[in-house]
Amino acid sequence: MKRVTLIIFMIMISWSICAQVAVPPSVGDGSVNNPYQIATLENLYWISSNTANWANHYLQIADIEASSTVSWFQHIGWSPIGYYGDGGDPLNFPFTGSYNGQGHFINGLGVSFPYLHGGGLFGYISGATISNLGVTNIQIMSGNLDSYNIGGLAGFVENNSIINNCFSSGAVYGHEQVGGLVGYSINSTIVNSHSSCTTVGETHVGGLIGGAGSNSVLKNCYSTGEVTASLYFAGGFVGVTGYFVNISNSYSTGNVVGCDQVGGFAGTQMLSTILNCYSRGNVTNSSSGGEEFGGFIGHNQGDFMNFYPPAPSHIKNCYSTGSVFYQVGETPTNKGFTGFDYYSENSSNFFDSDISNQDTDETGIGSPQTTMVMTIQALNLNNIYVNNGWDFKGEPSNGTEEIWNIGNGRNDGYPYLSWQYPDDNATLPVTLSSFTATCSASNVVSLAWTTQSESNLLGYYIYRNNINLLESANRVTNKILNATNQTNEQHYSFSDAEVEINNTYYYWLQSIEANGSIQYYGPVTVQTTQGIVTPPIINSTLIENVYPNPIKQEHLANFRIKVKDSETADLKIYNIKGQIVKQYSILNSGNHTIQWDGKDTNNKQSVSGIYFYQLSSPSYNITKKLLIIK
């Protein structure tokens, strides 16, 4: 193998000597403080043509047209910067310097060498930094069985290398570890980068990166290109991850095709973390035999045997919307989010059960939700994401990073990441924590309300009636009471002196958003005869997150519930098969604390696993997940 690699390398060197003209940059000396300035394709080829140039620092000062490289060296094409042979090859020469594109691009680069072990603009980088660069309309055709680590920008990335603010477009074909931007990375960081490349290979194929090796970090990245693997490990964003990879605040939208371990976002995750990510592409299993595929991820696995304490994988605050189906044979209906799970810790994940053609997720990692719940209803008080701990712009209760946003005509109504459109308004409705009415001795009714957060809100009107009927109530505020639109707690008040003694009054608060949406709160009631305040009326039914969660067997799970006045509600607990384990029926108006000891209706202790609890009333219906552990 080493002899073959040496021959290939010598051929590449001979080509570089006799074919294309290499012109050294006219400005710079290659140091950190005085980098070489790259202005032409001849300058760029000068870097590629000599390994002595691969430890220098570079600054690109103009866009470069590189479409002529397709015909270089009898159509072999561009010779990547940095060479990687195989694991023990003494002729491994990485690029170790830095390259700052300054927002410029390199267009039309062509690579067709059939035995690439690291292909792209850069073949192999180690401890290097690549930033602010686009490789557009790239053409990499290296489909031989001996080609791997193939990416539009870089093939093999290691040793604390950094790729920042880079992108690729075009087509990338390889055998193994094939990615639109990067083929394979280990112990490196990729941030603020994206790819729209069509990506094709046999195995380990991803829209952004084919394989993310141990201790890699990917953040604020996305991919939109189609992904196809003739075998397995295919994902819209990443094909496969190694141990302790951290992927966050990223997304993919391209369709994915593969035989097994295929997912809309990731093919396989091994003892890693995916946090605050989403996928919207369709997933097709091209083999009727493969079973590990799902709308978001095909295979999710921690390590129970080789670490102490055991090390789980994690997926949290993620969702998928694409359809999932077999290309051959009968399509299952239990692959909504993932196809396989072993020893993982996951929470607050969802998939669209309307679009995915999937009813359930057999592993329980993802919860099925209708399109309406994931889009339209998420813009009102029944926001499944906020209720499950997602950190949204404009709400203070789940954190202050403001990772997610929703609405603003974006993403077909599904949540999107705030960094995608940082100037967008927060669109979550006002969060009202209290609304009260009191009457003074002089029969003046004082109304007060407190909000925990407001966004994109015009203000409030007050309505009054002497019967509990909003439809015939009169507006008592002549003009709108302007909102402050703050994300911290705000207090408001209004006084109504136009009331009569010996009467009972009902008041409603109306909030009006900038887009015209209207929300009513109330009623609260007050008796003017003695100026005595009646107990505040609960104006909405809701259930808090169960605690603790997870819960150990034979311990108590606590459910805190508020039931709206004039309503009753039911609390039901289901197992993963959809069977009712316990039911608490006809909870009357008011506050309730229910403690469940984990026993079913036959007083039998429930086994460890995933359960769902559902609170339903005429105005409220929500389902959440509960995990029982040994």
PDB file of C-alpha atoms in Angstrom, residues 106-334:
ATOM      1  CA  ILE A 106     -12.770  30.243  -5.496  1.00  0.00           C
ATOM      2  CA  ASN A 107     -15.089  29.165  -8.292  1.00  0.00           C
ATOM      3  CA  GLY A 108     -15.243  26.020 -10.406  1.00  0.00           C
ATOM      4  CA  LEU A 109     -12.396  24.021  -8.848  1.00  0.00           C
ATOM      5  CA  GLY A 110     -12.242  20.536 -10.393  1.00  0.00           C
ATOM      6  CA  VAL A 111     -10.795  17.390  -8.787  1.00  0.00           C
ATOM      7  CA  SER A 112     -11.030  13.993 -10.511  1.00  0.00           C
ATOM      8  CA  PHE A 113      -8.118  11.997  -9.094  1.00  0.00           C
ATOM      9  CA  PRO A 114      -9.517   8.488  -8.492  1.00  0.00           C
ATOM     10  CA  TYR A 115      -7.356   7.504  -5.494  1.00  0.00           C
ATOM     11  CA  LEU A 116      -7.686  10.559  -3.284  1.00  0.00           C
ATOM     12  CA  HIS A 117      -7.134  10.020   0.438  1.00  0.00           C
ATOM     13  CA  GLY A 118      -8.005  13.602   1.200  1.00  0.00           C
ATOM     14  CA  GLY A 119      -9.741  15.638  -1.447  1.00  0.00           C
ATOM     15  CA  GLY A 120     -11.013  19.189  -1.835  1.00  0.00           C
ATOM     16  CA  LEU A 121      -9.315  22.570  -2.078  1.00  0.00           C
ATOM     17  CA  PHE A 122      -7.345  21.313   0.913  1.00  0.00           C
ATOM     18  CA  GLY A 123      -6.564  17.613   1.093  1.00  0.00           C
ATOM     19  CA  TYR A 124      -5.227  17.436   4.638  1.00  0.00           C
ATOM     20  CA  ILE A 125      -4.976  20.130   7.344  1.00  0.00           C
ATOM     21  CA  SER A 126      -3.574  19.763  10.853  1.00  0.00           C
ATOM     22  CA  GLY A 127      -3.583  22.531  13.441  1.00  0.00           C
ATOM     23  CA  ALA A 128      -4.590  24.936  10.659  1.00  0.00           C
ATOM     24  CA  THR A 129      -7.219  27.677  10.382  1.00  0.00           C
ATOM     25  CA  ILE A 130      -9.371  28.210   7.289  1.00  0.00           C
ATOM     26  CA  SER A 131     -11.745  31.173   7.462  1.00  0.00           C
ATOM     27  CA  ASN A 132     -14.042  33.476   5.478  1.00  0.00           C
ATOM     28  CA  LEU A 133     -13.815  31.491   2.256  1.00  0.00           C
ATOM     29  CA  GLY A 134     -16.264  30.073  -0.270  1.00  0.00           C
ATOM     30  CA  VAL A 135     -15.546  27.294  -2.760  1.00  0.00           C
ATOM     31  CA  THR A 136     -18.347  27.559  -5.305  1.00  0.00           C
ATOM     32  CA  ASN A 137     -19.408  25.204  -8.105  1.00  0.00           C
ATOM     33  CA  ILE A 138     -16.739  22.757  -7.019  1.00  0.00           C
ATOM     34  CA  GLN A 139     -16.553  19.445  -8.894  1.00  0.00           C
ATOM     35  CA  ILE A 140     -14.994  16.518  -7.051  1.00  0.00           C
ATOM     36  CA  MET A 141     -15.295  13.165  -8.773  1.00  0.00           C
ATOM     37  CA  SER A 142     -13.319  10.570  -6.818  1.00  0.00           C
ATOM     38  CA  GLY A 143     -15.491   7.502  -6.600  1.00  0.00           C
ATOM     39  CA  ASN A 144     -12.835   4.761  -6.534  1.00  0.00           C
ATOM     40  CA  LEU A 145     -13.049   2.284  -3.639  1.00  0.00           C
ATOM     41  CA  ASP A 146      -9.684   3.566  -2.461  1.00  0.00           C
ATOM     42  CA  SER A 147     -10.849   7.180  -2.110  1.00  0.00           C
ATOM     43  CA  TYR A 148     -11.921   8.568   1.247  1.00  0.00           C
ATOM     44  CA  ASN A 149     -11.954  11.806   3.253  1.00  0.00           C
ATOM     45  CA  ILE A 150     -13.465  13.808   0.393  1.00  0.00           C
ATOM     46  CA  GLY A 151     -14.965  17.268   1.005  1.00  0.00           C
ATOM     47  CA  GLY A 152     -15.654  20.432  -0.987  1.00  0.00           C
ATOM     48  CA  LEU A 153     -13.394  22.613   1.168  1.00  0.00           C
ATOM     49  CA  ALA A 154     -11.200  20.053   2.934  1.00  0.00           C
ATOM     50  CA  GLY A 155     -10.771  16.291   2.987  1.00  0.00           C
ATOM     51  CA  PHE A 156      -9.132  15.411   6.323  1.00  0.00           C
ATOM     52  CA  VAL A 157      -9.132  17.890   9.233  1.00  0.00           C
ATOM     53  CA  GLU A 158      -7.384  17.185  12.558  1.00  0.00           C
ATOM     54  CA  ASN A 159      -5.395  18.405  15.543  1.00  0.00           C
ATOM     55  CA  ASN A 160      -7.366  21.446  16.719  1.00  0.00           C
ATOM     56  CA  SER A 161      -7.879  22.840  13.251  1.00  0.00           C
ATOM     57  CA  ILE A 162     -10.555  25.523  12.900  1.00  0.00           C
ATOM     58  CA  ILE A 163     -12.895  26.124   9.967  1.00  0.00           C
ATOM     59  CA  ASN A 164     -14.877  29.327  10.428  1.00  0.00           C
ATOM     60  CA  ASN A 165     -17.313  31.145   8.154  1.00  0.00           C
ATOM     61  CA  CYS A 166     -16.703  28.976   5.101  1.00  0.00           C
ATOM     62  CA  PHE A 167     -19.090  27.528   2.526  1.00  0.00           C
ATOM     63  CA  SER A 168     -19.221  25.253  -0.493  1.00  0.00           C
ATOM     64  CA  SER A 169     -21.496  24.609  -3.453  1.00  0.00           C
ATOM     65  CA  GLY A 170     -21.366  22.173  -6.345  1.00  0.00           C
ATOM     66  CA  ALA A 171     -21.009  18.378  -6.298  1.00  0.00           C
ATOM     67  CA  VAL A 172     -18.836  16.011  -4.261  1.00  0.00           C
ATOM     68  CA  TYR A 173     -18.480  12.330  -5.173  1.00  0.00           C
ATOM     69  CA  GLY A 174     -16.337   9.875  -3.205  1.00  0.00           C
ATOM     70  CA  HIS A 175     -16.294   6.452  -1.590  1.00  0.00           C
ATOM     71  CA  GLU A 176     -16.086   6.856   2.197  1.00  0.00           C
ATOM     72  CA  GLN A 177     -16.132   9.874   4.557  1.00  0.00           C
ATOM     73  CA  VAL A 178     -17.707  12.188   1.982  1.00  0.00           C
ATOM     74  CA  GLY A 179     -19.078  15.606   2.963  1.00  0.00           C
ATOM     75  CA  GLY A 180     -20.274  18.724   1.195  1.00  0.00           C
ATOM     76  CA  LEU A 181     -17.802  20.892   3.122  1.00  0.00           C
ATOM     77  CA  VAL A 182     -15.486  18.444   4.953  1.00  0.00           C
ATOM     78  CA  GLY A 183     -14.851  14.737   4.489  1.00  0.00           C
ATOM     79  CA  TYR A 184     -13.672  13.864   7.994  1.00  0.00           C
ATOM     80  CA  SER A 185     -12.630  15.835  11.063  1.00  0.00           C
ATOM     81  CA  ILE A 186     -11.183  14.765  14.389  1.00  0.00           C
ATOM     82  CA  ASN A 187     -10.489  16.955  17.415  1.00  0.00           C
ATOM     83  CA  SER A 188     -11.322  20.086  15.419  1.00  0.00           C
ATOM     84  CA  THR A 189     -13.932  22.848  15.220  1.00  0.00           C
ATOM     85  CA  ILE A 190     -16.271  23.889  12.402  1.00  0.00           C
ATOM     86  CA  VAL A 191     -18.436  26.967  13.065  1.00  0.00           C
ATOM     87  CA  ASN A 192     -20.617  29.408  11.107  1.00  0.00           C
ATOM     88  CA  SER A 193     -20.213  27.371   7.940  1.00  0.00           C
ATOM     89  CA  HIS A 194     -22.489  25.717   5.398  1.00  0.00           C
ATOM     90  CA  SER A 195     -22.743  23.661   2.235  1.00  0.00           C
ATOM     91  CA  SER A 196     -25.256  23.304  -0.576  1.00  0.00           C
ATOM     92  CA  CYS A 197     -23.270  20.596  -2.380  1.00  0.00           C
ATOM     93  CA  THR A 198     -24.870  17.465  -3.786  1.00  0.00           C
ATOM     94  CA  THR A 199     -23.000  14.746  -1.898  1.00  0.00           C
ATOM     95  CA  VAL A 200     -22.710  11.129  -3.081  1.00  0.00           C
ATOM     96  CA  GLY A 201     -20.739   8.159  -1.752  1.00  0.00           C
ATOM     97  CA  GLU A 202     -20.953   4.580  -0.550  1.00  0.00           C
ATOM     98  CA  THR A 203     -20.779   5.098   3.204  1.00  0.00           C
ATOM     99  CA  HIS A 204     -20.230   7.835   5.835  1.00  0.00           C
ATOM    100  CA  VAL A 205     -21.873  10.535   3.723  1.00  0.00           C
ATOM    101  CA  GLY A 206     -23.181  13.859   5.080  1.00  0.00           C
ATOM    102  CA  GLY A 207     -24.484  17.117   3.678  1.00  0.00           C
ATOM    103  CA  LEU A 208     -21.937  19.162   5.657  1.00  0.00           C
ATOM    104  CA  ILE A 209     -19.481  16.524   6.870  1.00  0.00           C
ATOM    105  CA  GLY A 210     -19.102  12.813   6.180  1.00  0.00           C
ATOM    106  CA  GLY A 211     -17.596  11.808   9.510  1.00  0.00           C
ATOM    107  CA  ALA A 212     -17.103  13.852  12.683  1.00  0.00           C
ATOM    108  CA  GLY A 213     -14.431  12.086  14.739  1.00  0.00           C
ATOM    109  CA  SER A 214     -13.789  12.235  18.467  1.00  0.00           C
ATOM    110  CA  ASN A 215     -13.909  15.625  20.189  1.00  0.00           C
ATOM    111  CA  SER A 216     -15.078  17.492  17.114  1.00  0.00           C
ATOM    112  CA  VAL A 217     -17.292  20.571  17.573  1.00  0.00           C
ATOM    113  CA  LEU A 218     -19.826  21.784  14.997  1.00  0.00           C
ATOM    114  CA  LYS A 219     -21.890  24.866  15.816  1.00  0.00           C
ATOM    115  CA  ASN A 220     -24.076  27.346  13.914  1.00  0.00           C
ATOM    116  CA  CYS A 221     -23.741  25.382  10.676  1.00  0.00           C
ATOM    117  CA  TYR A 222     -26.161  24.100   8.043  1.00  0.00           C
ATOM    118  CA  SER A 223     -26.445  22.037   4.874  1.00  0.00           C
ATOM    119  CA  THR A 224     -29.047  22.120   2.118  1.00  0.00           C
ATOM    120  CA  GLY A 225     -27.789  19.688  -0.537  1.00  0.00           C
ATOM    121  CA  GLU A 226     -29.070  16.221  -1.482  1.00  0.00           C
ATOM    122  CA  VAL A 227     -27.252  13.294   0.182  1.00  0.00           C
ATOM    123  CA  THR A 228     -27.017   9.782  -1.266  1.00  0.00           C
ATOM    124  CA  ALA A 229     -25.183   6.740   0.114  1.00  0.00           C
ATOM    125  CA  SER A 230     -25.298   3.474  -1.784  1.00  0.00           C
ATOM    126  CA  LEU A 231     -24.755   1.667   1.526  1.00  0.00           C
ATOM    127  CA  TYR A 232     -25.119   3.144   5.016  1.00  0.00           C
ATOM    128  CA  PHE A 233     -24.276   5.994   7.437  1.00  0.00           C
ATOM    129  CA  ALA A 234     -26.013   8.838   5.591  1.00  0.00           C
ATOM    130  CA  GLY A 235     -27.324  12.048   7.131  1.00  0.00           C
ATOM    131  CA  GLY A 236     -28.547  15.386   5.859  1.00  0.00           C
ATOM    132  CA  PHE A 237     -25.948  17.112   8.057  1.00  0.00           C
ATOM    133  CA  VAL A 238     -23.479  14.422   9.198  1.00  0.00           C
ATOM    134  CA  GLY A 239     -23.007  10.807   8.166  1.00  0.00           C
ATOM    135  CA  VAL A 240     -21.575   9.463  11.407  1.00  0.00           C
ATOM    136  CA  THR A 241     -20.052  10.833  14.613  1.00  0.00           C
ATOM    137  CA  GLY A 242     -17.333   9.369  16.799  1.00  0.00           C
ATOM    138  CA  TYR A 243     -17.105   9.694  20.577  1.00  0.00           C
ATOM    139  CA  PHE A 244     -17.647  13.005  22.381  1.00  0.00           C
ATOM    140  CA  VAL A 245     -18.655  15.052  19.358  1.00  0.00           C
ATOM    141  CA  ASN A 246     -20.748  18.124  20.129  1.00  0.00           C
ATOM    142  CA  ILE A 247     -23.158  19.418  17.467  1.00  0.00           C
ATOM    143  CA  SER A 248     -25.373  22.392  18.333  1.00  0.00           C
ATOM    144  CA  ASN A 249     -27.532  25.143  16.841  1.00  0.00           C
ATOM    145  CA  SER A 250     -27.420  23.627  13.356  1.00  0.00           C
ATOM    146  CA  TYR A 251     -29.827  22.326  10.704  1.00  0.00           C
ATOM    147  CA  SER A 252     -30.203  20.483   7.411  1.00  0.00           C
ATOM    148  CA  THR A 253     -32.860  20.634   4.697  1.00  0.00           C
ATOM    149  CA  GLY A 254     -31.623  18.266   1.973  1.00  0.00           C
ATOM    150  CA  ASN A 255     -33.238  14.926   1.145  1.00  0.00           C
ATOM    151  CA  VAL A 256     -31.328  11.797   2.189  1.00  0.00           C
ATOM    152  CA  VAL A 257     -31.172   8.342   0.576  1.00  0.00           C
ATOM    153  CA  GLY A 258     -29.358   5.298   1.961  1.00  0.00           C
ATOM    154  CA  CYS A 259     -29.709   1.626   2.866  1.00  0.00           C
ATOM    155  CA  ASP A 260     -29.315   1.639   6.646  1.00  0.00           C
ATOM    156  CA  GLN A 261     -28.420   3.964   9.534  1.00  0.00           C
ATOM    157  CA  VAL A 262     -29.950   6.884   7.655  1.00  0.00           C
ATOM    158  CA  GLY A 263     -31.460  10.052   9.127  1.00  0.00           C
ATOM    159  CA  GLY A 264     -32.652  13.482   8.069  1.00  0.00           C
ATOM    160  CA  PHE A 265     -29.943  15.099  10.220  1.00  0.00           C
ATOM    161  CA  ALA A 266     -27.514  12.307  11.161  1.00  0.00           C
ATOM    162  CA  GLY A 267     -26.994   8.741  10.039  1.00  0.00           C
ATOM    163  CA  THR A 268     -25.388   7.504  13.256  1.00  0.00           C
ATOM    164  CA  GLN A 269     -24.360   9.119  16.525  1.00  0.00           C
ATOM    165  CA  MET A 270     -22.001   7.328  18.911  1.00  0.00           C
ATOM    166  CA  LEU A 271     -21.696   8.706  22.438  1.00  0.00           C
ATOM    167  CA  SER A 272     -22.046  12.304  21.328  1.00  0.00           C
ATOM    168  CA  THR A 273     -24.416  15.244  21.769  1.00  0.00           C
ATOM    169  CA  ILE A 274     -26.830  16.888  19.336  1.00  0.00           C
ATOM    170  CA  LEU A 275     -28.478  19.959  20.855  1.00  0.00           C
ATOM    171  CA  ASN A 276     -30.896  22.532  19.416  1.00  0.00           C
ATOM    172  CA  CYS A 277     -30.885  21.217  15.854  1.00  0.00           C
ATOM    173  CA  TYR A 278     -33.491  20.427  13.207  1.00  0.00           C
ATOM    174  CA  SER A 279     -33.884  18.645   9.885  1.00  0.00           C
ATOM    175  CA  ARG A 280     -36.479  19.192   7.180  1.00  0.00           C
ATOM    176  CA  GLY A 281     -35.412  16.833   4.401  1.00  0.00           C
ATOM    177  CA  ASN A 282     -37.135  13.614   3.346  1.00  0.00           C
ATOM    178  CA  VAL A 283     -35.553  10.278   4.286  1.00  0.00           C
ATOM    179  CA  THR A 284     -35.639   7.309   1.915  1.00  0.00           C
ATOM    180  CA  ASN A 285     -34.414   3.834   2.828  1.00  0.00           C
ATOM    181  CA  SER A 286     -33.370   2.330  -0.499  1.00  0.00           C
ATOM    182  CA  SER A 287     -33.243  -1.213   0.899  1.00  0.00           C
ATOM    183  CA  SER A 288     -36.177  -3.153   2.303  1.00  0.00           C
ATOM    184  CA  GLY A 289     -33.786  -4.860   4.731  1.00  0.00           C
ATOM    185  CA  GLY A 290     -32.476  -1.808   6.563  1.00  0.00           C
ATOM    186  CA  GLU A 291     -34.342  -0.924   9.760  1.00  0.00           C
ATOM    187  CA  GLU A 292     -32.209   1.781  11.378  1.00  0.00           C
ATOM    188  CA  PHE A 293     -33.493   4.959   9.805  1.00  0.00           C
ATOM    189  CA  GLY A 294     -35.648   7.853  10.981  1.00  0.00           C
ATOM    190  CA  GLY A 295     -36.794  11.377  10.335  1.00  0.00           C
ATOM    191  CA  PHE A 296     -33.949  12.885  12.376  1.00  0.00           C
ATOM    192  CA  ILE A 297     -31.380  10.146  13.082  1.00  0.00           C
ATOM    193  CA  GLY A 298     -30.925   6.532  12.075  1.00  0.00           C
ATOM    194  CA  HIS A 299     -28.852   5.115  14.946  1.00  0.00           C
ATOM    195  CA  ASN A 300     -28.321   6.718  18.371  1.00  0.00           C
ATOM    196  CA  GLN A 301     -26.026   4.959  20.841  1.00  0.00           C
ATOM    197  CA  GLY A 302     -24.022   5.581  23.988  1.00  0.00           C
ATOM    198  CA  ASP A 303     -21.359   3.343  25.531  1.00  0.00           C
ATOM    199  CA  PHE A 304     -22.389   1.219  28.477  1.00  0.00           C
ATOM    200  CA  MET A 305     -19.419  -1.152  28.495  1.00  0.00           C
ATOM    201  CA  ASN A 306     -16.190   0.818  28.043  1.00  0.00           C
ATOM    202  CA  PHE A 307     -16.723   3.795  30.343  1.00  0.00           C
ATOM    203  CA  TYR A 308     -17.326   4.156  34.052  1.00  0.00           C
ATOM    204  CA  PRO A 309     -19.588   5.742  34.811  1.00  0.00           C
ATOM    205  CA  PRO A 310     -21.328   4.715  31.567  1.00  0.00           C
ATOM    206  CA  ALA A 311     -21.420   7.423  28.925  1.00  0.00           C
ATOM    207  CA  PRO A 312     -24.743   8.029  27.141  1.00  0.00           C
ATOM    208  CA  SER A 313     -25.370   9.889  23.911  1.00  0.00           C
ATOM    209  CA  HIS A 314     -27.674  12.910  23.997  1.00  0.00           C
ATOM    210  CA  ILE A 315     -30.282  14.438  21.713  1.00  0.00           C
ATOM    211  CA  LYS A 316     -32.162  17.410  23.147  1.00  0.00           C
ATOM    212  CA  ASN A 317     -34.434  20.160  21.824  1.00  0.00           C
ATOM    213  CA  CYS A 318     -34.447  18.907  18.243  1.00  0.00           C
ATOM    214  CA  TYR A 319     -37.148  18.308  15.632  1.00  0.00           C
ATOM    215  CA  SER A 320     -37.693  16.858  12.159  1.00  0.00           C
ATOM    216  CA  THR A 321     -40.405  17.401   9.562  1.00  0.00           C
ATOM    217  CA  GLY A 322     -39.475  15.322   6.504  1.00  0.00           C
ATOM    218  CA  SER A 323     -41.301  12.272   5.165  1.00  0.00           C
ATOM    219  CA  VAL A 324     -39.840   8.829   5.962  1.00  0.00           C
ATOM    220  CA  PHE A 325     -40.404   5.823   3.732  1.00  0.00           C
ATOM    221  CA  TYR A 326     -38.988   2.676   2.150  1.00  0.00           C
ATOM    222  CA  GLN A 327     -38.153   2.799  -1.527  1.00  0.00           C
ATOM    223  CA  VAL A 328     -38.764  -0.961  -1.665  1.00  0.00           C
ATOM    224  CA  GLY A 329     -41.337  -2.807   0.400  1.00  0.00           C
ATOM    225  CA  GLU A 330     -43.905  -1.661   2.939  1.00  0.00           C
ATOM    226  CA  THR A 331     -43.154   1.584   4.743  1.00  0.00           C
ATOM    227  CA  PRO A 332     -43.221   1.280   8.558  1.00  0.00           C
ATOM    228  CA  THR A 333     -45.023   3.849  10.684  1.00  0.00           C
ATOM    229  CA  ASN A 334     -42.788   3.894  13.766  1.00  0.00           C
TER     230      ASN A 334
END
